[in-house]
Amino acid sequence: MADETILATFFRKLEVRDVVTAAEKVALIACASDMVSVPAGGDLVREGDRPDTSMLVLDGFSSRYRDAPDGSRQITAIHVPGDFVDLHSLLLREMDHSVGALSACSVMRFPHARLRSLTETHPHLTRLLWLMTLIDASIHREWLSAAARTAPEQIAHLICELYVRLGITGLIAPDQSFTLPLTQTALGEALGLSAVHVNRSLQQLRSEDLFTWQNQTVRILDWESLKRRASFDDRYLHLVREPR
């Protein structure tokens, strides 16, 4: 069984939005089964699979994606520590997309049988898990709307989003830096941009002294200016702490 320390990032993510009691933490911890390591480039789950567990990212970055017949890939979500990557598979039995590891990942598996029992005995936790899937959907809507922005604005917006999401779980360093194991190709797959367009846009943003991005580390230099550049508003992340 897992312990509270291992699931700390997930509990911090929940507690930004509501109170989680000690008893609820114990109940959720009891649902966990085992930890699995996935190498960078490997798949956590594939399209067409019918998983009997849902996975929570403990360490590393992963992405939801679909491959087109021509071999091109569309990344539809980026998952960070504290995210369930396939909680929806509890009810949507067959995966309609794959989840791949952008970096080496450690994930905790939660058997669906245990999660079903949890939903029958802990209504508040059930609502919180539902909330996590609703926030995933909200992020997806924001990504879709971002297509109307310029390429530099799209990149700046994604940097802002990840900075906030990682900050929730305590993964921003004191110098305002964070790990981001995204290649320019993967960034283009997430934003619908060519690698050349991504490269030019990154050069433009760097010239504005908004952030640096070297060796898979992003450091925010001017947060307020970066937010303005991206027209970033974190309301879609639903960070208000209130009873659910």
C-alpha positions as a printed Julia matrix, in Angstrom:
244×3 Matrix{Float64}:
   0.0    0.0     0.0
   1.16   3.55   -0.71
   1.65   6.18    1.97
   0.77   9.84    2.27
   4.3   10.96    1.36
   4.21   9.16   -1.98
   0.84  10.69   -2.86
   1.76  14.14   -1.51
   1.63  15.89   -4.89
  -1.88  14.6    -5.53
  -3.11  15.63   -2.09
  -1.64  19.12   -2.57
  -3.48  19.35   -5.88
  -6.75  18.42   -4.18
  -6.21  20.69   -1.17
  -5.8   23.75   -3.37
  -9.47  23.24   -4.22
 -11.06  21.76   -1.1
 -10.39  20.31    2.34
  -9.32  16.65    2.36
  -9.66  14.95    5.72
  -7.14  12.53    7.2
  -9.7    9.74    6.9
 -10.22  10.52    3.21
  -6.48  10.4     2.61
  -6.29   7.01    4.3
  -9.17   5.74    2.15
  -7.53   6.91   -1.07
  -4.14   5.52   -0.06
  -5.8    2.16    0.56
  -6.95   2.13   -3.07
  -3.39   2.21   -4.43
  -1.76  -1.07   -5.38
   1.73  -0.83   -6.84
   4.21   1.58   -8.37
   5.43   1.15  -11.95
   8.33   2.79  -13.77
   7.99   3.68  -17.46
  11.03   4.76  -19.52
  10.99   7.91  -21.63
   9.28   7.12  -24.91
   7.38   4.18  -23.46
   3.61   3.96  -23.2
   1.68   3.93  -19.95
  -1.44   2.76  -21.76
  -2.3    2.42  -25.44
  -5.31   3.21  -27.61
  -7.59   0.17  -27.69
  -6.49  -1.1   -24.28
  -9.13  -1.97  -21.69
  -7.27  -1.17  -18.46
  -8.41  -2.42  -15.07
  -6.4    0.21  -13.21
  -6.04   4.0   -13.37
  -2.59   5.57  -13.05
  -1.43   8.58  -11.05
   1.85  10.23  -12.05
   4.26  10.41   -9.12
   7.32  11.63  -11.01
   8.0   12.66  -14.6
   5.93  14.01  -17.49
   3.57  12.17  -19.79
   1.21  13.08  -22.61
  -2.07  11.92  -24.06
  -1.72  11.47  -27.81
  -3.13   9.99  -30.98
  -1.18   8.95  -34.06
  -2.6    9.7   -37.51
  -2.41   7.2   -40.4
   0.36   9.3   -41.98
   2.51   8.87  -38.86
   2.0   12.36  -37.47
   1.16  12.72  -33.8
  -1.19  15.05  -31.95
  -0.55  15.56  -28.25
  -3.85  16.42  -26.57
  -2.71  16.8   -22.94
   0.44  17.03  -20.86
   0.39  15.37  -17.46
   2.63  16.35  -14.56
   3.21  14.8   -11.12
  -0.07  14.66   -9.21
  -2.19  13.99  -12.31
  -4.29  10.92  -13.01
  -3.66  10.12  -16.67
  -6.61   7.78  -17.24
  -9.09   8.15  -14.41
 -11.82   8.25  -17.06
 -11.06   4.59  -17.87
 -12.95   3.68  -14.7
 -16.14   4.31  -16.71
 -14.97   4.6   -20.34
 -13.65   1.08  -20.63
 -11.73   1.19  -23.94
  -8.97   3.75  -24.38
  -9.57   6.03  -27.37
  -6.04   7.46  -27.15
  -2.62   6.52  -25.83
  -0.6    7.94  -22.93
   3.15   8.1   -23.44
   6.06   9.03  -21.19
   7.74  12.29  -22.21
  10.41  11.54  -19.6
  11.07   8.6   -17.32
   7.92   8.29  -15.21
   6.89   6.65  -11.97
   3.18   5.98  -11.65
   0.96   4.52   -8.94
  -1.75   2.13  -10.08
  -5.25   2.19   -8.61
  -7.33  -0.92   -9.39
 -10.76  -0.04  -10.69
 -12.43  -2.45   -8.29
 -11.01  -0.48   -5.35
 -11.94   2.86   -6.9
 -15.51   1.66   -7.45
 -15.74   0.66   -3.79
 -14.38   4.08   -2.83
 -17.05   5.87   -4.87
 -19.74   3.88   -3.07
 -18.53   4.75    0.43
 -16.92   8.21    0.12
 -19.16  10.66   -1.78
 -16.92  13.66   -1.13
 -13.84  11.9    -2.51
 -15.94  10.81   -5.47
 -16.77  14.44   -6.19
 -13.09  15.4    -5.92
 -12.06  12.69   -8.37
 -14.85  13.86  -10.67
 -13.53  17.41  -10.26
 -10.1   16.26  -11.5
 -11.63  14.93  -14.72
 -13.63  18.15  -15.14
 -10.45  20.21  -14.8
  -8.78  18.0   -17.41
 -11.69  18.83  -19.72
 -11.38  22.54  -18.9
  -7.68  22.47  -19.79
  -8.53  20.73  -23.05
 -11.04  23.47  -23.93
  -8.4   26.1   -23.22
  -5.95  24.32  -25.51
  -8.54  24.31  -28.29
  -9.21  28.02  -27.88
  -5.47  28.69  -27.94
  -5.44  27.79  -31.63
  -6.73  31.31  -32.32
  -3.56  32.81  -30.83
  -0.27  33.44  -32.58
   2.44  30.8   -32.23
   4.48  32.82  -29.69
   1.31  33.43  -27.66
   0.46  29.72  -27.71
   3.91  28.77  -26.43
   3.85  31.49  -23.79
   0.41  30.33  -22.67
   1.54  26.72  -22.27
   4.59  27.85  -20.27
   2.28  29.86  -18.0
  -0.07  26.92  -17.53
   2.68  24.47  -16.62
   4.28  26.99  -14.27
   1.01  27.31  -12.36
   0.21  23.59  -12.39
   3.67  22.67  -11.15
   3.58  25.45   -8.58
   0.45  23.94   -7.02
   2.37  20.77   -6.22
   5.54  22.49   -5.03
   7.65  21.7    -8.11
   8.89  25.23   -8.85
  12.44  25.94   -7.66
  13.25  29.1    -5.65
  14.77  30.67   -8.77
  11.39  30.23  -10.54
  12.63  27.36  -12.69
  11.06  24.0   -13.46
  11.83  20.88  -15.44
  10.15  20.63  -18.83
  11.26  17.55  -20.83
   9.57  18.65  -24.05
  11.42  18.58  -27.35
  10.56  21.2   -29.94
   8.93  18.42  -31.95
   6.7   17.45  -29.02
   5.87  21.1   -28.38
   4.77  21.39  -31.99
   2.67  18.23  -31.66
   0.92  19.75  -28.64
   0.26  23.1   -30.3
  -0.25  22.07  -33.91
   2.89  23.9   -35.05
   5.8   22.83  -37.24
   9.21  22.39  -35.63
  10.49  25.35  -37.65
   7.63  27.55  -36.43
   8.26  26.45  -32.85
  11.96  27.28  -33.13
  11.33  30.75  -34.53
   8.69  31.5   -31.91
  10.97  30.39  -29.06
  13.72  32.63  -30.37
  11.3   35.55  -30.44
  10.13  34.9   -26.86
  13.69  34.53  -25.59
  14.57  37.88  -27.15
  11.82  39.44  -25.03
  13.54  38.19  -21.82
  10.39  36.49  -20.55
  11.96  33.12  -19.78
  14.96  30.93  -20.53
  14.74  27.31  -21.68
  17.94  25.3   -21.6
  18.7   21.63  -20.94
  15.04  20.81  -20.24
  14.81  23.57  -17.63
  12.56  26.61  -17.98
  13.24  29.64  -15.79
  10.68  32.42  -15.59
  12.34  35.84  -15.78
   9.31  38.15  -15.81
   6.09  36.44  -14.75
   3.77  39.44  -15.1
   5.03  40.26  -18.59
   4.81  36.6   -19.61
   1.18  36.45  -18.47
   0.38  39.58  -20.47
   2.18  38.2   -23.52
   0.09  35.04  -23.35
  -3.18  36.71  -22.28
  -3.08  34.09  -19.53
  -5.95  33.83  -17.05
  -5.82  30.85  -14.69
  -9.58  30.7   -14.09
  -9.83  27.57  -16.24
  -7.6   25.76  -13.71
 -10.22  26.33  -10.98
  -7.84  27.12   -8.12
 -10.48  28.41   -5.69
 -10.67  26.47   -2.43
 -14.31  25.86   -1.61
 -16.62  23.03   -0.52
 -17.28  20.6    -3.36
